[in-house]
Short mmCIF file of C-alpha atoms in Angstrom, two decimals:
data_model
loop_
_atom_site.label_atom_id
_atom_site.label_comp_id
_atom_site.label_asym_id
_atom_site.label_seq_id
_atom_site.Cartn_x
_atom_site.Cartn_y
_atom_site.Cartn_z
CA MET A 1 -46.15 56.16 -1.03
CA ALA A 2 -49.84 55.36 -0.51
CA LYS A 3 -50.79 58.26 -2.75
CA ASN A 4 -48.73 56.87 -5.61
CA VAL A 5 -50.10 53.37 -5.14
CA ASN A 6 -53.64 54.72 -5.30
CA LYS A 7 -52.78 56.60 -8.48
CA GLY A 8 -51.47 53.35 -9.93
CA ARG A 9 -54.64 51.53 -9.02
CA GLN A 10 -56.77 54.36 -10.33
CA GLY A 11 -54.89 54.09 -13.59
CA ILE A 12 -56.26 50.57 -14.00
CA ARG A 13 -59.85 51.04 -12.73
CA GLY A 14 -60.12 54.68 -13.70
CA GLY A 15 -63.31 56.56 -12.86
CA ARG A 16 -65.56 53.70 -13.96
CA PHE A 17 -65.84 52.02 -10.56
CA ALA A 18 -67.26 53.51 -7.37
CA ALA A 19 -66.06 50.71 -5.08
CA LYS A 20 -62.68 49.10 -4.71
CA ALA A 21 -62.03 45.57 -5.89
CA SER A 22 -62.54 42.86 -3.27
CA ASP A 23 -59.54 41.18 -1.75
CA VAL A 24 -60.46 37.98 -3.61
CA MET A 25 -60.68 39.87 -6.89
CA GLU A 26 -57.29 41.43 -6.28
CA GLU A 27 -55.76 38.03 -5.58
CA ILE A 28 -57.22 36.22 -8.58
CA ASN A 29 -56.51 39.17 -10.87
CA ALA A 30 -52.89 39.69 -9.83
CA SER A 31 -50.14 38.18 -11.94
CA ILE A 32 -47.11 39.90 -10.44
CA ASP A 33 -45.98 36.75 -8.67
CA PHE A 34 -45.06 35.26 -12.03
CA ASP A 35 -45.01 37.99 -14.67
CA ARG A 36 -42.25 39.77 -12.76
CA HIS A 37 -40.03 37.47 -14.86
CA LEU A 38 -40.81 39.83 -17.74
CA TYR A 39 -39.24 42.86 -16.07
CA ALA A 40 -36.24 43.20 -18.41
CA GLN A 41 -38.36 42.79 -21.52
CA ASP A 42 -41.00 45.18 -20.20
CA ILE A 43 -38.42 47.87 -19.53
CA VAL A 44 -36.58 47.57 -22.83
CA ALA A 45 -39.87 47.62 -24.76
CA SER A 46 -41.05 50.67 -22.80
CA GLN A 47 -37.81 52.48 -23.55
CA ALA A 48 -38.17 51.75 -27.26
CA HIS A 49 -41.80 52.94 -27.15
CA ALA A 50 -40.89 56.16 -25.33
CA ARG A 51 -38.07 56.91 -27.78
CA MET A 52 -40.48 56.43 -30.70
CA LEU A 53 -43.06 58.72 -29.07
CA ALA A 54 -40.43 61.44 -28.86
CA GLU A 55 -39.14 60.91 -32.40
CA THR A 56 -42.67 61.22 -33.79
CA GLY A 57 -43.36 64.34 -31.71
CA ILE A 58 -46.06 62.70 -29.60
CA ILE A 59 -44.17 63.44 -26.37
CA SER A 60 -41.26 65.77 -25.70
CA GLU A 61 -37.61 64.72 -25.79
CA GLU A 62 -37.32 65.82 -22.15
CA ASP A 63 -40.12 63.49 -21.08
CA ALA A 64 -38.65 60.62 -23.11
CA ASP A 65 -35.24 61.13 -21.50
CA ALA A 66 -36.79 61.22 -18.03
CA ILE A 67 -38.76 58.05 -18.77
CA SER A 68 -35.69 56.23 -20.09
CA GLY A 69 -33.57 57.26 -17.12
CA GLY A 70 -36.27 56.30 -14.66
CA LEU A 71 -36.63 52.89 -16.30
CA ASP A 72 -32.88 52.36 -16.04
CA THR A 73 -33.15 53.05 -12.31
CA ILE A 74 -36.03 50.59 -11.96
CA LEU A 75 -34.04 47.93 -13.82
CA SER A 76 -31.15 48.38 -11.40
CA GLU A 77 -33.51 48.21 -8.42
CA ILE A 78 -35.08 44.97 -9.63
CA GLU A 79 -31.76 43.32 -10.42
CA SER A 80 -30.33 44.31 -7.03
CA GLY A 81 -33.41 43.04 -5.18
CA ALA A 82 -34.37 46.50 -3.92
CA PHE A 83 -37.60 46.82 -5.89
CA ASP A 84 -40.84 46.45 -3.94
CA PHE A 85 -43.31 44.46 -6.02
CA LYS A 86 -46.92 45.17 -5.00
CA GLN A 87 -49.73 42.69 -5.59
CA GLU A 88 -52.34 45.45 -5.55
CA LEU A 89 -50.75 46.84 -8.73
CA GLU A 90 -51.60 43.53 -10.43
CA ASP A 91 -48.77 43.02 -12.90
CA ILE A 92 -45.25 43.93 -13.93
CA HIS A 93 -46.49 46.72 -16.20
CA MET A 94 -48.33 48.67 -13.49
CA ASN A 95 -45.62 48.00 -10.91
CA VAL A 96 -43.06 49.53 -13.22
CA GLU A 97 -45.32 52.42 -14.21
CA SER A 98 -46.19 53.22 -10.58
CA ARG A 99 -42.54 53.25 -9.54
CA LEU A 100 -41.70 55.38 -12.57
CA GLY A 101 -44.23 57.93 -11.34
CA GLU A 102 -42.54 57.99 -7.96
CA LEU A 103 -39.19 58.63 -9.61
CA ILE A 104 -40.00 61.18 -12.34
CA GLY A 105 -43.48 62.49 -11.58
CA ASP A 106 -46.09 63.34 -14.19
CA ALA A 107 -43.87 62.51 -17.18
CA ALA A 108 -44.38 58.83 -16.30
CA GLY A 109 -48.03 59.14 -17.24
CA ARG A 110 -47.06 59.89 -20.85
CA LEU A 111 -45.37 56.50 -21.35
CA HIS A 112 -48.64 54.65 -21.90
CA THR A 113 -49.67 56.92 -24.78
CA ALA A 114 -50.60 54.92 -27.91
CA ARG A 115 -50.29 51.51 -26.29
CA SER A 116 -52.28 49.12 -24.11
CA ARG A 117 -51.31 46.45 -21.67
CA ASN A 118 -52.62 44.07 -24.35
CA ASP A 119 -49.92 44.85 -26.91
CA GLN A 120 -47.43 45.49 -24.11
CA VAL A 121 -47.66 42.00 -22.62
CA ALA A 122 -47.75 40.37 -26.05
CA THR A 123 -44.49 42.15 -26.87
CA ASP A 124 -42.88 41.34 -23.54
CA LEU A 125 -43.70 37.65 -23.79
CA ARG A 126 -42.42 37.40 -27.36
CA LEU A 127 -39.16 38.99 -26.27
CA TRP A 128 -38.93 36.60 -23.31
CA VAL A 129 -39.62 33.49 -25.40
CA ARG A 130 -37.09 34.68 -27.98
CA ASP A 131 -34.45 34.88 -25.25
CA ALA A 132 -35.55 31.48 -23.91
CA LEU A 133 -35.15 29.92 -27.35
CA ASP A 134 -31.62 31.28 -27.63
CA GLY A 135 -30.78 29.81 -24.23
CA LEU A 136 -32.40 26.50 -25.13
CA ASP A 137 -30.30 26.29 -28.28
CA THR A 138 -27.11 26.79 -26.29
CA ALA A 139 -28.06 24.15 -23.70
CA SER A 140 -29.02 21.67 -26.42
CA LYS A 141 -25.76 22.33 -28.23
CA ASN A 142 -23.83 21.58 -25.02
CA LEU A 143 -25.56 18.21 -24.74
CA GLN A 144 -24.82 17.47 -28.37
CA ALA A 145 -21.16 18.26 -27.75
CA ALA A 146 -21.04 15.79 -24.83
CA LEU A 147 -22.73 13.09 -26.91
CA ILE A 148 -20.42 13.66 -29.86
CA GLU A 149 -17.33 13.38 -27.67
CA ARG A 150 -18.52 10.10 -26.16
CA ALA A 151 -19.49 8.80 -29.61
CA ASP A 152 -15.99 9.53 -30.86
CA GLU A 153 -14.51 7.76 -27.84
CA HIS A 154 -16.72 4.71 -28.43
CA SER A 155 -16.85 4.62 -32.22
CA ALA A 156 -15.81 0.95 -32.23
CA THR A 157 -17.41 -0.19 -28.94
CA ILE A 158 -19.78 -3.04 -29.76
CA MET A 159 -23.14 -3.27 -28.01
CA PRO A 160 -26.50 -4.90 -28.72
CA GLY A 161 -28.93 -2.99 -30.86
CA PHE A 162 -32.52 -3.57 -29.78
CA THR A 163 -35.94 -3.73 -31.32
CA HIS A 164 -38.87 -4.47 -28.98
CA LEU A 165 -36.16 -4.36 -26.27
CA GLN A 166 -34.97 -7.69 -27.67
CA SER A 167 -31.43 -8.14 -28.96
CA ALA A 168 -31.57 -7.49 -32.70
CA GLN A 169 -28.22 -6.68 -34.33
CA PRO A 170 -24.81 -5.60 -33.10
CA VAL A 171 -24.25 -1.85 -33.24
CA THR A 172 -21.60 0.49 -31.95
CA LEU A 173 -22.15 2.62 -28.87
CA GLY A 174 -20.92 5.63 -30.81
CA HIS A 175 -23.61 5.09 -33.43
CA HIS A 176 -26.24 4.74 -30.71
CA LEU A 177 -25.22 8.01 -29.06
CA LEU A 178 -25.15 9.85 -32.38
CA ALA A 179 -28.82 9.00 -32.85
CA TYR A 180 -29.59 11.40 -29.99
CA VAL A 181 -27.35 14.03 -31.56
CA GLU A 182 -29.60 13.89 -34.63
CA MET A 183 -32.74 14.18 -32.48
CA LEU A 184 -31.33 17.21 -30.71
CA GLY A 185 -30.40 18.69 -34.08
CA ARG A 186 -34.04 18.56 -35.13
CA ASP A 187 -35.04 20.05 -31.77
CA ARG A 188 -32.69 22.95 -32.38
CA GLY A 189 -34.11 23.35 -35.87
CA ARG A 190 -37.61 23.60 -34.45
CA ALA A 191 -36.39 26.29 -32.07
CA VAL A 192 -34.91 28.26 -34.96
CA ASP A 193 -38.18 27.97 -36.88
CA CYS A 194 -40.18 29.09 -33.84
CA ARG A 195 -37.89 32.07 -33.29
CA ARG A 196 -38.24 33.14 -36.90
CA ARG A 197 -42.03 32.98 -36.81
CA LEU A 198 -42.41 34.82 -33.51
CA ASN A 199 -40.05 37.62 -34.47
CA GLU A 200 -42.76 40.14 -35.35
CA CYS A 201 -43.61 43.06 -33.07
CA PRO A 202 -47.11 43.50 -31.55
CA LEU A 203 -46.35 46.89 -30.00
CA GLY A 204 -48.50 49.62 -31.50
CA ALA A 205 -51.56 47.40 -31.89
CA ALA A 206 -52.79 49.04 -28.67
CA ALA A 207 -55.87 47.37 -27.14
CA LEU A 208 -56.97 45.66 -30.37
CA ALA A 209 -57.70 48.19 -33.11
CA GLY A 210 -54.48 50.17 -33.42
CA THR A 211 -54.14 53.81 -32.44
CA SER A 212 -54.96 57.23 -33.84
CA PHE A 213 -51.51 58.57 -32.88
CA PRO A 214 -48.93 58.82 -35.71
CA ILE A 215 -46.65 56.13 -34.31
CA ASP A 216 -43.73 54.46 -36.07
CA ARG A 217 -44.28 50.73 -35.66
CA ASP A 218 -41.43 49.82 -38.01
CA GLY A 219 -38.97 51.84 -35.95
CA VAL A 220 -40.04 50.18 -32.69
CA ALA A 221 -39.82 46.75 -34.29
CA ARG A 222 -36.27 47.45 -35.47
CA ALA A 223 -35.26 48.84 -32.09
CA LEU A 224 -36.40 45.64 -30.37
CA GLY A 225 -34.74 43.32 -32.89
CA PHE A 226 -37.96 42.20 -34.56
CA ASP A 227 -38.07 41.63 -38.30
CA GLN A 228 -41.25 43.67 -38.76
CA PRO A 229 -44.45 44.76 -37.00
CA MET A 230 -47.35 42.32 -36.87
CA ALA A 231 -49.70 43.03 -39.79
CA ASN A 232 -53.04 42.82 -37.99
CA SER A 233 -53.69 44.61 -34.71
CA MET A 234 -56.32 42.09 -33.55
CA ASP A 235 -54.02 39.16 -34.24
CA ALA A 236 -51.15 41.01 -32.55
CA VAL A 237 -52.84 41.15 -29.15
CA SER A 238 -54.58 37.76 -29.28
CA ASP A 239 -51.95 35.52 -30.86
CA ARG A 240 -50.24 33.02 -28.59
CA ASP A 241 -49.16 30.62 -31.33
CA PHE A 242 -45.55 31.36 -30.47
CA ALA A 243 -46.09 30.21 -26.87
CA LEU A 244 -47.83 27.05 -28.07
CA GLU A 245 -45.06 26.39 -30.56
CA TYR A 246 -42.44 26.92 -27.89
CA LEU A 247 -44.19 24.48 -25.57
CA SER A 248 -44.66 22.03 -28.43
CA LEU A 249 -41.00 21.94 -29.39
CA ALA A 250 -40.17 21.80 -25.68
CA ALA A 251 -42.40 18.74 -25.28
CA ILE A 252 -40.71 16.97 -28.21
CA LEU A 253 -37.28 17.81 -26.79
CA ALA A 254 -38.36 16.57 -23.36
CA VAL A 255 -39.52 13.29 -24.91
CA HIS A 256 -36.10 12.86 -26.53
CA LEU A 257 -34.40 13.52 -23.20
CA SER A 258 -36.77 11.07 -21.53
CA ARG A 259 -35.92 8.32 -24.02
CA LEU A 260 -32.21 8.80 -23.37
CA ALA A 261 -32.88 8.92 -19.63
CA GLU A 262 -34.79 5.63 -19.84
CA GLU A 263 -31.86 3.98 -21.59
CA ILE A 264 -29.47 5.29 -18.96
CA VAL A 265 -31.70 3.86 -16.23
CA LEU A 266 -31.68 0.48 -17.99
CA TRP A 267 -27.95 0.54 -18.68
CA CYS A 268 -27.16 1.35 -15.05
CA SER A 269 -29.28 -1.50 -13.71
CA GLN A 270 -27.52 -4.62 -12.47
CA GLN A 271 -29.40 -6.66 -15.05
CA PHE A 272 -27.80 -4.68 -17.89
CA SER A 273 -24.65 -3.33 -16.18
CA TYR A 274 -23.63 -1.46 -19.32
CA ALA A 275 -22.99 1.89 -17.67
CA HIS A 276 -21.92 3.34 -14.34
CA MET A 277 -23.40 6.66 -13.26
CA PRO A 278 -20.97 9.16 -11.72
CA ASP A 279 -21.43 9.89 -8.03
CA ALA A 280 -22.36 13.48 -8.82
CA PHE A 281 -25.58 12.32 -10.49
CA SER A 282 -26.46 9.35 -8.28
CA THR A 283 -28.25 9.01 -4.95
CA GLY A 284 -28.49 6.35 -2.27
CA SER A 285 -31.29 4.64 -0.41
CA SER A 286 -32.55 5.55 3.04
CA ILE A 287 -32.65 1.88 4.02
CA MET A 288 -30.48 -0.08 1.55
CA PRO A 289 -26.85 1.02 1.87
CA GLN A 290 -25.75 -0.82 -1.26
CA LYS A 291 -27.96 1.14 -3.62
CA ARG A 292 -26.76 3.54 -6.33
CA ASN A 293 -29.84 5.03 -7.89
CA PRO A 294 -29.72 6.91 -11.23
CA ASP A 295 -32.12 9.50 -9.86
CA ALA A 296 -30.98 12.31 -12.15
CA ALA A 297 -32.02 10.26 -15.18
CA GLU A 298 -35.28 9.23 -13.51
CA LEU A 299 -36.11 12.86 -12.73
CA VAL A 300 -35.44 13.92 -16.32
CA ARG A 301 -37.80 11.16 -17.39
CA GLY A 302 -40.37 12.19 -14.80
CA LYS A 303 -40.28 15.92 -15.56
CA THR A 304 -41.24 15.20 -19.15
CA GLY A 305 -44.81 14.72 -17.95
CA SER A 306 -45.02 18.28 -16.64
CA VAL A 307 -43.66 19.68 -19.91
CA ILE A 308 -46.23 17.79 -21.96
CA GLY A 309 -48.91 18.84 -19.47
CA ALA A 310 -47.98 22.50 -19.90
CA LEU A 311 -48.56 22.28 -23.64
CA THR A 312 -51.88 20.53 -23.16
CA GLY A 313 -52.98 23.04 -20.53
CA LEU A 314 -52.31 26.09 -22.68
CA LEU A 315 -53.99 24.51 -25.70
CA ILE A 316 -57.11 23.98 -23.61
CA THR A 317 -56.95 27.53 -22.20
CA LEU A 318 -56.82 29.07 -25.67
CA LYS A 319 -59.17 26.78 -27.58
CA GLY A 320 -62.41 28.59 -26.66
CA LEU A 321 -61.28 32.21 -26.71
CA PRO A 322 -62.93 34.62 -29.15
CA MET A 323 -61.04 37.58 -30.55
CA THR A 324 -59.22 39.39 -29.13
CA TYR A 325 -57.76 39.57 -25.63
CA GLY A 326 -59.27 37.77 -22.64
CA LYS A 327 -57.88 37.66 -19.12
CA ASP A 328 -57.57 33.90 -19.63
CA MET A 329 -54.38 34.79 -21.48
CA GLN A 330 -52.84 35.77 -18.17
CA GLU A 331 -52.42 32.01 -17.72
CA ASP A 332 -50.08 31.72 -20.72
CA LYS A 333 -46.97 32.78 -18.86
CA VAL A 334 -46.74 30.27 -16.00
CA PRO A 335 -46.39 27.19 -18.24
CA VAL A 336 -43.87 28.97 -20.44
CA PHE A 337 -41.71 30.08 -17.50
CA GLU A 338 -41.91 26.70 -15.77
CA VAL A 339 -41.11 24.72 -18.90
CA SER A 340 -38.09 26.89 -19.64
CA ALA A 341 -36.67 26.35 -16.16
CA THR A 342 -37.42 22.63 -16.28
CA LEU A 343 -35.84 22.08 -19.69
CA ASN A 344 -32.68 24.00 -18.87
CA LEU A 345 -32.26 21.97 -15.69
CA CYS A 346 -32.88 18.68 -17.50
CA LEU A 347 -30.45 19.55 -20.29
CA ALA A 348 -27.76 20.48 -17.78
CA ALA A 349 -28.32 17.24 -15.84
CA MET A 350 -28.26 15.13 -18.98
CA THR A 351 -25.08 16.83 -20.19
CA GLY A 352 -23.41 16.03 -16.88
CA MET A 353 -24.57 12.42 -16.94
CA VAL A 354 -23.45 11.81 -20.51
CA GLY A 355 -20.07 13.37 -19.87
CA GLY A 356 -19.47 11.45 -16.64
CA MET A 357 -20.80 7.97 -17.38
CA THR A 358 -18.40 5.07 -17.78
CA PHE A 359 -19.21 1.96 -19.80
CA ASP A 360 -18.53 -1.75 -19.31
CA THR A 361 -17.45 -2.39 -22.88
CA GLU A 362 -16.74 -6.09 -22.33
CA ARG A 363 -20.23 -6.69 -20.95
CA MET A 364 -21.79 -4.80 -23.84
CA LYS A 365 -19.84 -6.77 -26.43
CA ALA A 366 -20.69 -10.09 -24.81
CA ASP A 367 -24.38 -9.22 -24.86
CA ALA A 368 -24.12 -8.08 -28.48
CA GLY A 369 -23.53 -11.66 -29.54
CA ALA A 370 -26.42 -13.06 -27.52
CA GLY A 371 -29.84 -13.71 -28.94
CA PHE A 372 -28.50 -14.76 -32.36
CA ALA A 373 -27.79 -11.13 -33.21
CA THR A 374 -25.81 -12.02 -36.34
CA ALA A 375 -28.71 -13.93 -37.94
CA THR A 376 -29.39 -11.11 -40.39
CA ASP A 377 -25.73 -11.15 -41.40
CA LEU A 378 -26.02 -14.85 -42.15
CA ALA A 379 -29.14 -14.28 -44.24
CA ASP A 380 -27.45 -11.43 -46.11
CA TRP A 381 -24.43 -13.67 -46.81
CA LEU A 382 -26.67 -16.36 -48.27
CA VAL A 383 -28.24 -13.79 -50.59
CA ARG A 384 -24.95 -12.17 -51.55
CA GLU A 385 -22.77 -15.27 -51.96
CA LEU A 386 -25.24 -17.98 -52.99
CA ASP A 387 -27.64 -15.77 -54.96
CA MET A 388 -30.42 -17.07 -52.74
CA PRO A 389 -33.75 -15.17 -52.70
CA PHE A 390 -33.98 -13.30 -49.40
CA ARG A 391 -37.12 -15.12 -48.28
CA GLU A 392 -35.37 -18.46 -48.79
CA ALA A 393 -32.31 -17.14 -46.97
CA HIS A 394 -34.59 -16.02 -44.15
CA HIS A 395 -36.03 -19.54 -43.93
CA VAL A 396 -32.60 -21.24 -43.95
CA THR A 397 -31.28 -18.87 -41.30
CA GLY A 398 -34.32 -19.53 -39.13
CA LYS A 399 -33.55 -23.26 -39.22
CA LEU A 400 -29.94 -22.60 -38.22
CA VAL A 401 -31.07 -20.37 -35.33
CA THR A 402 -33.31 -23.20 -34.11
CA MET A 403 -30.37 -25.61 -34.35
CA ALA A 404 -28.09 -23.25 -32.39
CA GLU A 405 -30.78 -22.76 -29.77
CA LYS A 406 -31.10 -26.53 -29.27
CA LYS A 407 -27.32 -26.88 -29.01
CA GLY A 408 -27.18 -24.06 -26.48
CA THR A 409 -24.81 -21.96 -28.55
CA ASP A 410 -24.81 -18.84 -30.68
CA LEU A 411 -24.56 -18.94 -34.46
CA ASP A 412 -20.79 -18.56 -34.38
CA GLY A 413 -20.69 -21.73 -32.28
CA LEU A 414 -22.08 -23.86 -35.10
CA SER A 415 -19.61 -25.91 -37.12
CA LEU A 416 -19.42 -25.92 -40.90
CA ASP A 417 -20.96 -29.38 -40.84
CA ASP A 418 -23.87 -28.01 -38.81
CA LEU A 419 -24.40 -25.23 -41.32
CA GLN A 420 -24.14 -27.53 -44.34
CA SER A 421 -26.63 -29.96 -42.81
CA VAL A 422 -29.27 -27.32 -43.50
CA ASP A 423 -27.91 -26.19 -46.89
CA ARG A 424 -25.01 -27.94 -48.60
CA ARG A 425 -24.04 -24.84 -50.59
CA ILE A 426 -22.80 -23.01 -47.49
CA THR A 427 -18.99 -22.68 -47.47
CA GLY A 428 -16.43 -21.99 -44.78
CA ASP A 429 -16.33 -18.31 -45.78
CA VAL A 430 -19.52 -17.78 -43.79
CA LEU A 431 -17.68 -18.39 -40.53
CA GLY A 432 -15.98 -15.02 -40.90
CA ILE A 433 -19.19 -13.02 -40.70
CA LEU A 434 -20.85 -14.60 -37.68
CA ASN A 435 -18.96 -12.66 -34.98
CA VAL A 436 -20.17 -9.30 -33.72
CA ASP A 437 -17.13 -7.28 -34.81
CA ASP A 438 -17.45 -8.36 -38.41
CA ALA A 439 -21.21 -7.86 -38.28
CA ALA A 440 -20.80 -4.26 -37.13
CA ASN A 441 -18.00 -3.54 -39.58
CA SER A 442 -20.11 -4.81 -42.47
CA ARG A 443 -22.81 -2.17 -41.85
CA SER A 444 -20.97 0.44 -43.89
CA SER A 445 -23.91 1.83 -45.87
CA TYR A 446 -24.55 5.55 -45.41
CA GLY A 447 -25.95 6.07 -41.91
CA GLY A 448 -24.86 2.60 -40.81
CA THR A 449 -23.18 1.54 -37.60
CA ALA A 450 -19.72 0.56 -38.89
CA PRO A 451 -16.92 2.13 -36.80
CA GLY A 452 -15.51 3.87 -39.87
CA ASN A 453 -18.91 5.39 -40.51
CA VAL A 454 -19.15 6.56 -36.92
CA LYS A 455 -15.81 8.37 -37.14
CA LYS A 456 -16.96 10.16 -40.28
CA ALA A 457 -20.34 10.93 -38.72
CA VAL A 458 -18.64 12.41 -35.64
CA ALA A 459 -16.59 14.75 -37.82
CA LYS A 460 -19.70 15.83 -39.75
CA ALA A 461 -21.70 16.29 -36.54
CA ARG A 462 -19.03 18.57 -35.10
CA LYS A 463 -19.19 20.68 -38.24
CA ARG A 464 -23.00 20.67 -38.52
CA PHE A 465 -23.88 21.28 -34.91
CA LEU A 466 -20.91 22.70 -33.02
CA SER A 467 -19.09 25.04 -35.39
#
């Protein structure tokens, strides 16, 4: 065993160094604690590379078969937990290669022909991010499905719509929830765009300049599901745009989740009392037995900071790097892995919260009428029915709001005499548009909050996002 480990280490340092690396150097240089996550991608890429080497006559079919079989064994060992990862072998690539040598002997040494760890890790990480994007799309779609179902259920539930966190106009809860469906739709679109751009294969770029061996880069790209090989060998090993783009779209998605989480926190507070969090996503207090804390929503909101920080951190790591590969790039994987785990957890938590929340529809409707929320409807009526310029209608409505405020009532509490004392042209027809139900129903323009619109929007959202 020690002999094979030494051969693995010699493969990295070669004959260039007379002394072994210090323990500190080994620790700072090792990435196996995190890049072991790339094991499946590393093995599948190595198998594709070995098959290509055989097909082009660079290595024998026998060696390629031995390599492929040995890699299958290693994959099984890792997935069963039997594989012994060694820090002294630095990374996933050398751990796999060293174990392959133990299994099949000298044929293992032929696997690294015509490639470098530079193009190897770039390929592995692209494959990993591609898989992560597919998983992210599925998790986002699940949250959309939960939101769409609740929107359908509450297509006619009236609630306050806010600007500046002040009551603005009545809206429907279904319309409110569908806003997040649209946000998630754009998030999924960004993931699709990122996947399309990253789907080029670096393998075959070798260290930075390509290789003198007659390799088939197109064949390897096809075997790994890439659209094509990367066109420039220097770009192939140094590009991490795809990781930045992944973290960027992840940060935007996390912000959207955080905004929804913030609203859930507000809605579950006693001051709002719009929503009730299910027990499965609530916690208690160590000292106050009456508390029901929406901790799942708060944690989604809090974890957004780490996602944004990951993007910022990798941007700073990469900003000063010259062409081509620098060991700084070893730091690209931790933020990507951590963000993927964080986002999947947050999406699952949010899906559970959205699906399990109950709403106090009476409280929401009562609040929808507070704060003179139908004032805009009154102004619109004055424009539509009395042919009043909007600025004049705005002025008249403002006077009526002041009157209602002094009387301690909402606009629908004013009498016709009250209304006509400000403008004699106002008729009794206006009384039918000052309640919140009529106000919401009147917003029937495309994209508006009217219940009929929401039902149509739900049907379209199911087709656009879930089919």
